[in-house]
Coordinates of C-alpha atoms in Angstrom, one line a residue:
M1230 CA -64.7 58.1 -73.2
K1231 CA -64.8 58.3 -69.7
P1232 CA -67.6 59.5 -67.9
R1233 CA -65.7 62.8 -66.9
G1234 CA -65.5 63.7 -70.4
L1235 CA -68.8 63.0 -71.2
V1236 CA -69.9 65.5 -68.5
V1237 CA -67.5 68.0 -70.0
R1238 CA -69.3 67.6 -73.0
W1239 CA -72.7 67.6 -72.2
L1240 CA -72.0 70.9 -69.9
A1241 CA -70.5 72.8 -73.0
F1242 CA -73.5 71.7 -75.2
C1243 CA -75.8 73.2 -72.7
A1244 CA -73.8 76.3 -72.6
L1245 CA -74.9 76.5 -76.5
L1246 CA -78.7 75.5 -76.4
P1247 CA -81.2 75.2 -73.6
C1248 CA -81.0 72.2 -71.4
V1249 CA -83.3 70.9 -68.7
V1250 CA -82.5 68.8 -66.0
M1251 CA -85.2 66.9 -64.1
A1252 CA -84.0 66.3 -60.6
Q1253 CA -86.1 63.2 -59.4
V1254 CA -88.7 64.4 -57.1
R1255 CA -90.0 61.8 -54.3
G1256 CA -93.2 60.1 -55.2
V1257 CA -93.4 62.3 -58.6
S1258 CA -92.9 60.4 -61.7
D1259 CA -93.8 61.0 -65.3
K1260 CA -97.6 59.2 -65.2
E1261 CA -98.3 59.6 -61.3
I1262 CA -98.1 61.3 -57.9
V1263 CA -98.1 59.3 -54.9
L1264 CA -99.5 60.4 -51.7
G1265 CA -100.0 58.7 -48.0
S1266 CA -102.0 58.3 -45.4
Y1267 CA -101.5 56.8 -41.8
S1268 CA -105.1 56.2 -40.2
D1269 CA -107.1 54.0 -38.3
L1270 CA -108.9 51.2 -40.4
S1271 CA -109.3 48.7 -37.4
G1272 CA -109.3 50.5 -34.1
I1273 CA -111.7 52.8 -31.7
G1274 CA -111.1 55.2 -34.5
A1275 CA -112.2 53.1 -37.6
S1276 CA -115.1 54.9 -38.2
W1277 CA -113.4 58.0 -38.7
G1278 CA -110.0 56.6 -40.5
S1279 CA -112.3 54.4 -42.9
A1280 CA -114.5 57.6 -44.1
S1281 CA -111.8 59.7 -44.5
A1282 CA -109.8 57.5 -46.3
N1283 CA -112.9 57.0 -48.4
A1284 CA -113.4 60.7 -49.1
M1285 CA -109.9 61.1 -50.1
R1286 CA -110.3 58.2 -52.8
L1287 CA -113.5 59.6 -54.0
R1288 CA -111.9 63.0 -54.8
F1289 CA -108.7 61.8 -56.2
D1290 CA -110.6 59.1 -58.5
E1291 CA -113.1 61.8 -59.5
V1292 CA -109.8 64.1 -61.0
N1293 CA -108.1 60.3 -62.4
A1294 CA -111.1 60.1 -64.1
K1295 CA -110.7 63.3 -66.1
G1296 CA -106.9 62.5 -66.9
G1297 CA -105.1 63.3 -63.3
I1298 CA -103.5 66.9 -62.7
H1299 CA -101.0 67.9 -65.7
G1300 CA -101.1 64.4 -67.2
R1301 CA -100.4 62.4 -63.8
R1302 CA -102.9 60.3 -61.9
I1303 CA -103.0 60.3 -58.4
R1304 CA -102.4 57.1 -56.1
L1305 CA -103.2 57.2 -52.8
V1306 CA -101.5 54.4 -50.0
V1307 CA -103.5 54.1 -47.0
E1308 CA -101.8 52.4 -44.1
D1309 CA -103.8 51.2 -41.0
H1310 CA -102.4 51.9 -37.6
G1311 CA -105.0 50.3 -35.5
Y1312 CA -105.3 54.0 -33.2
Q1313 CA -101.6 52.4 -31.8
V1314 CA -98.8 54.7 -31.7
P1315 CA -96.0 51.9 -32.6
R1316 CA -97.8 51.1 -35.6
A1317 CA -98.6 54.7 -36.6
V1318 CA -94.9 55.3 -36.7
Q1319 CA -93.9 52.2 -38.6
A1320 CA -96.5 53.1 -41.3
A1321 CA -95.1 56.3 -41.6
A1322 CA -91.8 54.9 -42.0
K1323 CA -93.2 52.4 -44.6
L1324 CA -94.6 55.7 -46.5
I1325 CA -91.4 57.7 -46.8
Q1326 CA -88.9 55.1 -47.2
R1327 CA -90.5 52.3 -49.4
D1328 CA -93.7 54.0 -50.9
Q1329 CA -91.7 57.2 -51.4
V1330 CA -94.7 59.5 -51.1
F1331 CA -94.6 63.0 -51.9
A1332 CA -97.2 63.9 -49.4
I1333 CA -99.1 62.6 -46.6
I1334 CA -102.6 63.6 -45.9
G1335 CA -105.2 63.0 -43.7
A1336 CA -103.7 61.2 -41.1
V1337 CA -105.7 60.3 -37.9
G1338 CA -104.9 60.3 -34.2
T1339 CA -103.3 63.1 -32.3
P1340 CA -100.8 60.8 -30.4
M1341 CA -99.9 58.9 -33.9
I1342 CA -99.1 62.2 -35.6
N1343 CA -97.6 63.6 -32.8
A1344 CA -95.2 60.3 -32.8
A1345 CA -94.9 59.8 -36.6
M1346 CA -94.5 63.7 -37.7
P1347 CA -90.8 64.5 -36.7
Q1348 CA -89.7 61.8 -39.1
Q1349 CA -92.0 63.1 -42.1
L1350 CA -90.9 66.7 -41.6
Q1351 CA -87.4 65.5 -41.5
A1352 CA -87.7 63.7 -44.7
G1353 CA -89.4 66.8 -46.2
V1354 CA -92.7 65.4 -46.7
P1355 CA -95.8 67.6 -46.3
N1356 CA -98.3 66.8 -43.9
L1357 CA -101.7 67.9 -45.1
F1358 CA -104.9 68.2 -43.2
P1359 CA -104.1 65.8 -40.4
F1360 CA -107.5 64.6 -38.8
S1361 CA -106.2 66.5 -35.9
F1362 CA -106.5 69.9 -34.5
A1363 CA -103.8 69.8 -31.4
R1364 CA -101.6 72.5 -30.6
S1365 CA -99.1 70.5 -30.4
I1366 CA -99.5 69.4 -34.5
L1367 CA -100.1 73.2 -35.5
E1368 CA -98.4 75.3 -33.1
P1369 CA -96.1 76.8 -33.7
P1370 CA -96.6 76.8 -37.3
Q1371 CA -94.5 74.5 -39.6
R1372 CA -93.8 75.0 -43.1
L1373 CA -94.8 71.6 -44.1
V1374 CA -97.9 71.4 -42.3
F1375 CA -101.4 72.6 -43.4
Q1376 CA -104.7 72.5 -41.7
T1377 CA -108.2 73.8 -42.4
Y1378 CA -109.6 74.9 -39.1
P1379 CA -108.2 76.1 -35.9
T1380 CA -107.0 74.1 -32.7
Y1381 CA -109.2 72.5 -30.2
Y1382 CA -107.8 75.2 -28.0
A1383 CA -109.1 78.2 -30.4
Q1384 CA -112.2 76.0 -31.0
I1385 CA -113.1 76.2 -26.8
Q1386 CA -111.8 79.7 -26.5
A1387 CA -114.5 80.7 -29.0
G1388 CA -117.4 78.6 -27.6
V1389 CA -116.8 79.8 -24.1
R1390 CA -116.6 83.5 -25.1
Y1391 CA -119.4 83.2 -26.8
F1392 CA -121.6 81.5 -24.1
A1393 CA -120.2 83.8 -21.6
R1394 CA -120.9 87.1 -23.4
S1395 CA -123.7 86.2 -25.5
R1396 CA -125.7 83.8 -23.5
G1397 CA -124.8 85.4 -19.8
R1398 CA -122.9 81.9 -18.5
K1399 CA -121.4 82.7 -15.5
A1400 CA -120.9 79.4 -13.5
I1401 CA -119.0 77.7 -16.3
C1402 CA -117.6 74.4 -15.5
L1403 CA -114.8 71.5 -17.2
M1404 CA -115.3 68.0 -17.6
Y1405 CA -112.5 66.1 -19.5
Q1406 CA -110.6 63.4 -20.4
D1407 CA -106.9 63.0 -18.7
T1408 CA -105.3 62.7 -22.1
D1409 CA -103.1 65.6 -24.1
Y1410 CA -106.4 66.1 -26.0
G1411 CA -108.8 66.5 -22.6
R1412 CA -105.7 68.7 -21.0
E1413 CA -105.6 71.0 -24.1
I1414 CA -109.4 71.6 -23.7
A1415 CA -109.0 72.3 -20.1
D1416 CA -106.2 74.8 -20.7
A1417 CA -108.5 76.6 -22.9
V1418 CA -111.4 76.8 -20.7
R1419 CA -109.0 78.1 -17.8
D1420 CA -107.0 80.4 -20.1
T1421 CA -110.4 81.9 -21.6
L1422 CA -112.0 82.3 -17.9
K1423 CA -108.8 84.0 -16.6
G1424 CA -108.8 86.5 -19.4
L1425 CA -112.8 87.0 -18.7
G1426 CA -112.0 87.7 -14.8
G1427 CA -112.9 84.4 -13.3
A1428 CA -112.3 80.6 -13.4
P1429 CA -114.0 77.3 -13.8
Q1430 CA -116.7 76.9 -11.0
A1431 CA -115.9 72.9 -10.9
V1432 CA -113.7 70.5 -12.5
T1433 CA -113.9 66.5 -12.7
A1434 CA -111.2 64.7 -14.9
H1435 CA -111.5 60.9 -16.2
A1436 CA -110.0 58.2 -17.9
P1437 CA -110.8 58.0 -21.5
T1438 CA -112.2 54.5 -20.6
E1439 CA -114.5 55.6 -17.8
T1440 CA -118.0 54.8 -18.5
D1441 CA -119.7 55.8 -15.2
F1442 CA -120.3 59.7 -14.7
N1443 CA -122.6 59.5 -12.0
A1444 CA -120.4 60.8 -9.2
A1445 CA -118.8 63.4 -11.8
I1446 CA -122.3 64.8 -12.9
A1447 CA -123.6 65.3 -9.3
K1448 CA -120.5 67.2 -8.4
L1449 CA -120.8 69.7 -11.4
K1450 CA -124.6 69.8 -10.6
G1451 CA -124.0 70.3 -6.6
A1452 CA -121.5 73.2 -7.7
G1453 CA -124.5 75.2 -9.5
C1454 CA -123.0 75.4 -13.2
D1455 CA -124.8 76.8 -15.9
L1456 CA -122.3 75.4 -18.8
V1457 CA -120.4 72.5 -18.7
V1458 CA -117.5 72.5 -21.5
L1459 CA -116.6 69.0 -22.6
G1460 CA -112.7 67.9 -23.2
T1461 CA -114.3 64.4 -24.5
V1462 CA -114.9 62.7 -27.6
I1463 CA -117.7 60.4 -28.6
R1464 CA -118.8 57.9 -26.1
D1465 CA -117.5 60.0 -23.2
T1466 CA -119.5 62.8 -24.7
I1467 CA -122.9 60.8 -24.6
L1468 CA -122.6 59.1 -21.2
P1469 CA -122.0 62.3 -19.1
Y1470 CA -124.4 64.1 -21.0
A1471 CA -127.2 61.6 -20.5
A1472 CA -126.5 61.0 -16.8
A1473 CA -127.3 64.6 -16.4
R1474 CA -130.5 64.0 -18.2
R1475 CA -131.6 61.5 -16.3
M1476 CA -130.9 63.4 -12.8
G1477 CA -133.1 65.8 -14.3
W1478 CA -130.4 68.3 -14.6
D1479 CA -131.1 70.3 -17.7
V1480 CA -127.9 72.7 -18.0
D1481 CA -125.7 73.3 -21.2
F1482 CA -123.0 71.2 -22.3
L1483 CA -120.7 72.5 -25.1
G1484 CA -118.1 70.3 -26.9
A1485 CA -115.3 70.6 -29.4
L1486 CA -115.5 69.4 -33.1
T1487 CA -114.6 66.0 -31.6
S1488 CA -117.9 65.7 -30.4
F1489 CA -119.6 67.0 -33.6
D1490 CA -120.1 63.4 -34.8
L1491 CA -123.2 62.1 -35.9
N1492 CA -122.8 58.9 -33.2
V1493 CA -123.5 61.6 -30.8
S1494 CA -126.4 63.3 -32.7
E1495 CA -128.2 59.9 -33.0
A1496 CA -127.4 58.4 -30.0
P1497 CA -130.4 56.3 -29.0
N1498 CA -133.6 57.4 -27.3
G1499 CA -132.4 61.2 -27.7
A1500 CA -130.2 60.8 -25.3
T1501 CA -127.6 63.7 -26.5
E1502 CA -131.1 66.1 -27.7
G1503 CA -129.8 69.7 -26.9
L1504 CA -126.1 69.3 -26.8
Y1505 CA -123.8 71.9 -28.3
A1506 CA -120.6 71.4 -30.2
M1507 CA -118.3 73.5 -32.3
S1508 CA -117.9 73.0 -36.2
A1509 CA -117.2 74.8 -39.3
F1510 CA -119.6 73.2 -41.6
D1511 CA -123.0 71.2 -41.6
P1512 CA -123.4 67.5 -41.9
A1513 CA -123.8 66.2 -45.3
Y1514 CA -127.5 65.1 -44.8
P1515 CA -129.1 63.9 -47.4
D1516 CA -131.9 66.8 -47.6
A1517 CA -129.4 69.3 -46.6
P1518 CA -130.3 72.9 -47.6
L1519 CA -127.0 73.2 -50.2
V1520 CA -127.6 71.6 -53.7
A1521 CA -123.9 70.9 -53.3
T1522 CA -124.0 69.0 -50.5
R1523 CA -127.1 66.8 -51.2
D1524 CA -125.6 65.9 -54.7
W1525 CA -122.2 65.2 -52.8
A1526 CA -123.9 63.1 -50.4
A1527 CA -126.1 61.1 -52.8
H1528 CA -122.5 60.6 -54.7
Y1529 CA -120.7 59.2 -51.8
I1530 CA -123.5 57.2 -50.7
A1531 CA -123.7 55.5 -54.5
R1532 CA -119.9 55.0 -54.3
F1533 CA -119.4 53.5 -50.8
K1534 CA -122.9 52.1 -49.9
S1535 CA -122.8 53.9 -46.7
R1536 CA -123.6 57.4 -45.7
P1537 CA -121.0 60.2 -45.2
N1538 CA -119.9 61.3 -41.5
I1539 CA -118.2 64.1 -40.5
A1540 CA -114.7 62.7 -41.2
S1541 CA -115.5 62.0 -44.4
Q1542 CA -116.5 65.7 -45.4
M1543 CA -113.2 67.1 -43.6
S1544 CA -111.0 64.8 -45.6
Y1545 CA -112.9 65.4 -48.9
I1546 CA -112.4 69.2 -48.1
G1547 CA -108.7 68.7 -47.6
A1548 CA -108.3 66.5 -50.5
D1549 CA -110.2 69.0 -53.0
L1550 CA -107.7 71.5 -51.7
L1551 CA -104.6 69.3 -52.3
V1552 CA -105.9 68.8 -55.8
Q1553 CA -106.3 73.0 -56.3
A1554 CA -102.6 73.2 -55.1
L1555 CA -101.2 70.7 -57.6
E1556 CA -103.0 72.4 -60.1
K1557 CA -101.5 75.7 -59.5
A1558 CA -98.2 74.3 -58.9
G1559 CA -97.9 73.0 -62.9
R1560 CA -96.1 70.4 -64.5
D1561 CA -92.9 70.8 -62.6
L1562 CA -94.2 69.5 -59.3
T1563 CA -91.9 70.2 -56.0
V1564 CA -92.7 70.4 -52.6
D1565 CA -91.4 73.9 -52.6
K1566 CA -93.9 74.8 -55.6
L1567 CA -96.9 72.8 -53.7
I1568 CA -96.2 74.9 -50.7
A1569 CA -96.4 77.9 -52.5
A1570 CA -99.5 77.0 -54.3
M1571 CA -101.1 76.2 -51.4
E1572 CA -100.2 79.7 -49.6
S1573 CA -101.7 81.2 -52.8
I1574 CA -105.3 79.6 -52.5
Q1575 CA -107.8 82.5 -51.3
A1576 CA -111.5 82.3 -50.6
Y1577 CA -112.1 78.7 -51.2
R1578 CA -115.6 77.4 -50.8
D1579 CA -116.3 73.8 -49.6
P1580 CA -119.6 72.0 -50.8
F1581 CA -120.9 72.0 -47.0
G1582 CA -121.5 75.6 -46.1
G1583 CA -118.7 76.1 -44.2
P1584 CA -116.7 79.8 -44.0
L1585 CA -114.3 80.5 -46.6
L1586 CA -110.6 78.8 -46.3
G1587 CA -107.5 80.8 -47.1
F1588 CA -103.7 80.4 -46.5
G1589 CA -100.6 82.8 -47.2
Q1590 CA -96.7 83.0 -46.1
G1591 CA -97.0 82.0 -42.2
K1592 CA -100.9 81.1 -42.7
H1593 CA -101.3 77.5 -42.7
T1594 CA -104.5 77.3 -41.1
G1595 CA -107.3 78.3 -43.2
T1596 CA -109.6 79.9 -41.2
R1597 CA -110.6 80.8 -37.5
Q1598 CA -113.8 81.1 -38.3
L1599 CA -116.3 78.4 -36.2
I1600 CA -120.1 77.7 -36.2
L1601 CA -122.2 76.5 -33.0
Q1602 CA -124.1 73.4 -33.8
Q1603 CA -126.9 72.0 -31.6
V1604 CA -128.4 68.4 -31.6
R1605 CA -132.0 68.7 -32.2
G1606 CA -134.4 65.9 -33.5
G1607 CA -131.3 63.6 -33.5
R1608 CA -129.9 66.2 -35.9
W1609 CA -126.7 68.8 -35.8
V1610 CA -128.3 72.4 -36.4
R1611 CA -126.7 75.1 -36.7
V1612 CA -127.4 78.0 -34.3
A1613 CA -124.7 80.6 -34.4
D1614 CA -122.3 81.5 -37.2
Q1615 CA -118.6 83.6 -37.0
L1616 CA -117.5 82.7 -33.5

C-alpha cells in the first residue's frame, strides 16, 4: 500500500477510536529529560560556576534516586565557557543543536548570557534562573525566561532608599567598575537619588582589573561621603574597602548581591568587617539557625567534600523550582506546559530563610523582597528584612 493510503486508513481509524499522536519534544524522551547549562568551570568565575553545577546535580540526583519525575530521569549537561563570550556562544549552540536540551538552567555570566540567549530563545529553549540579575536579561520580561530575585538595578535602588530614609544618609557616593554590570549599578544610584531630590556626592569608575584604589578612596573621602555604593564584584569589593579602612575612613559601603560572597566576608585580617551587601537569603553555614539550612549544608559537604557558597544556594533553589514545575507539568511534557506550571508556583519557600517566591502570567521574577546583610566577625549577618 502506498504511504498516502496508510495515512488515509490511519485517519479513518482515529475517527472511530481515540488516538494519541505524540510529537517529539526537544530533550524529552520516554526515559529522560535533558537539561543544559553553560557555565564557568575554569575561568575567573569558576568558584561560582563549579558550585552552581554541583548544586544543580545535587538536586537532580535526589530526584533521580527516587525514580525521576513521571518516570523520567533528569540528565544535566554542563559546558564550560571559561568566562569567555565566544566559548559561551559555542557552548549554547552545542547544547541546543547537538544535545537537544529541553531547557537551559543556571547559565553563568552576564556577557555570556547576553550573547548566547538570542539563539536560545529563537530555538524555543527556556532560560531558567541564570546566574545573573542584569536588566539586559530580565527586562523586558520574556516568556521563556524565569528568575528568582530582582535585577541589580532594583537591588541597589532598594538599598539606597533604605540608607537614605532609615539611616539618614545624605552624601551618597558611587564607585563602580566600567562594565555593563557596573554601569547598571551607576544608573540605579543616579536614578534613585534623582527621585529623592539629589545626586551622587562623588563618583569614581575603574577597570575590572584595577588593584590600586588609594586615589579613588582619597577622592571619595575628601568629598565627605557618608555612604559609598559599590558596583563591584569580589576583588574590587575587597580592595577599596580595605584601602578605606587603612586610611582610617570608617564610612559605610554597600554592594549588590554580587558582593554577597563568602570570599568577601572572609577576606584576610578582617579586611571587610562592617561591609553591607544586598541578598535574598542567609548563607548556608553549618551552624545556621534554620535546621533545613544546616541539613542541606551537611548534605552538600558530604557529597562534594567542600562547603557550599552563595552560588550553590541560588542554583539549588533554581533547580528545586524547576523540579516542582516539572512535577506540575505532568507526563505529557511540553515547553508550554512547563511555562504554565512555573507560573502556577506560589509561596515557594527555600531552605535558606529567603522570601517566599511566586510567579504568574507576566510575573517571571519570583520576588522583589530583599535582605540587607553585614559582615560581622567574618560572617554575613542579616540586619534588615523586606527592603
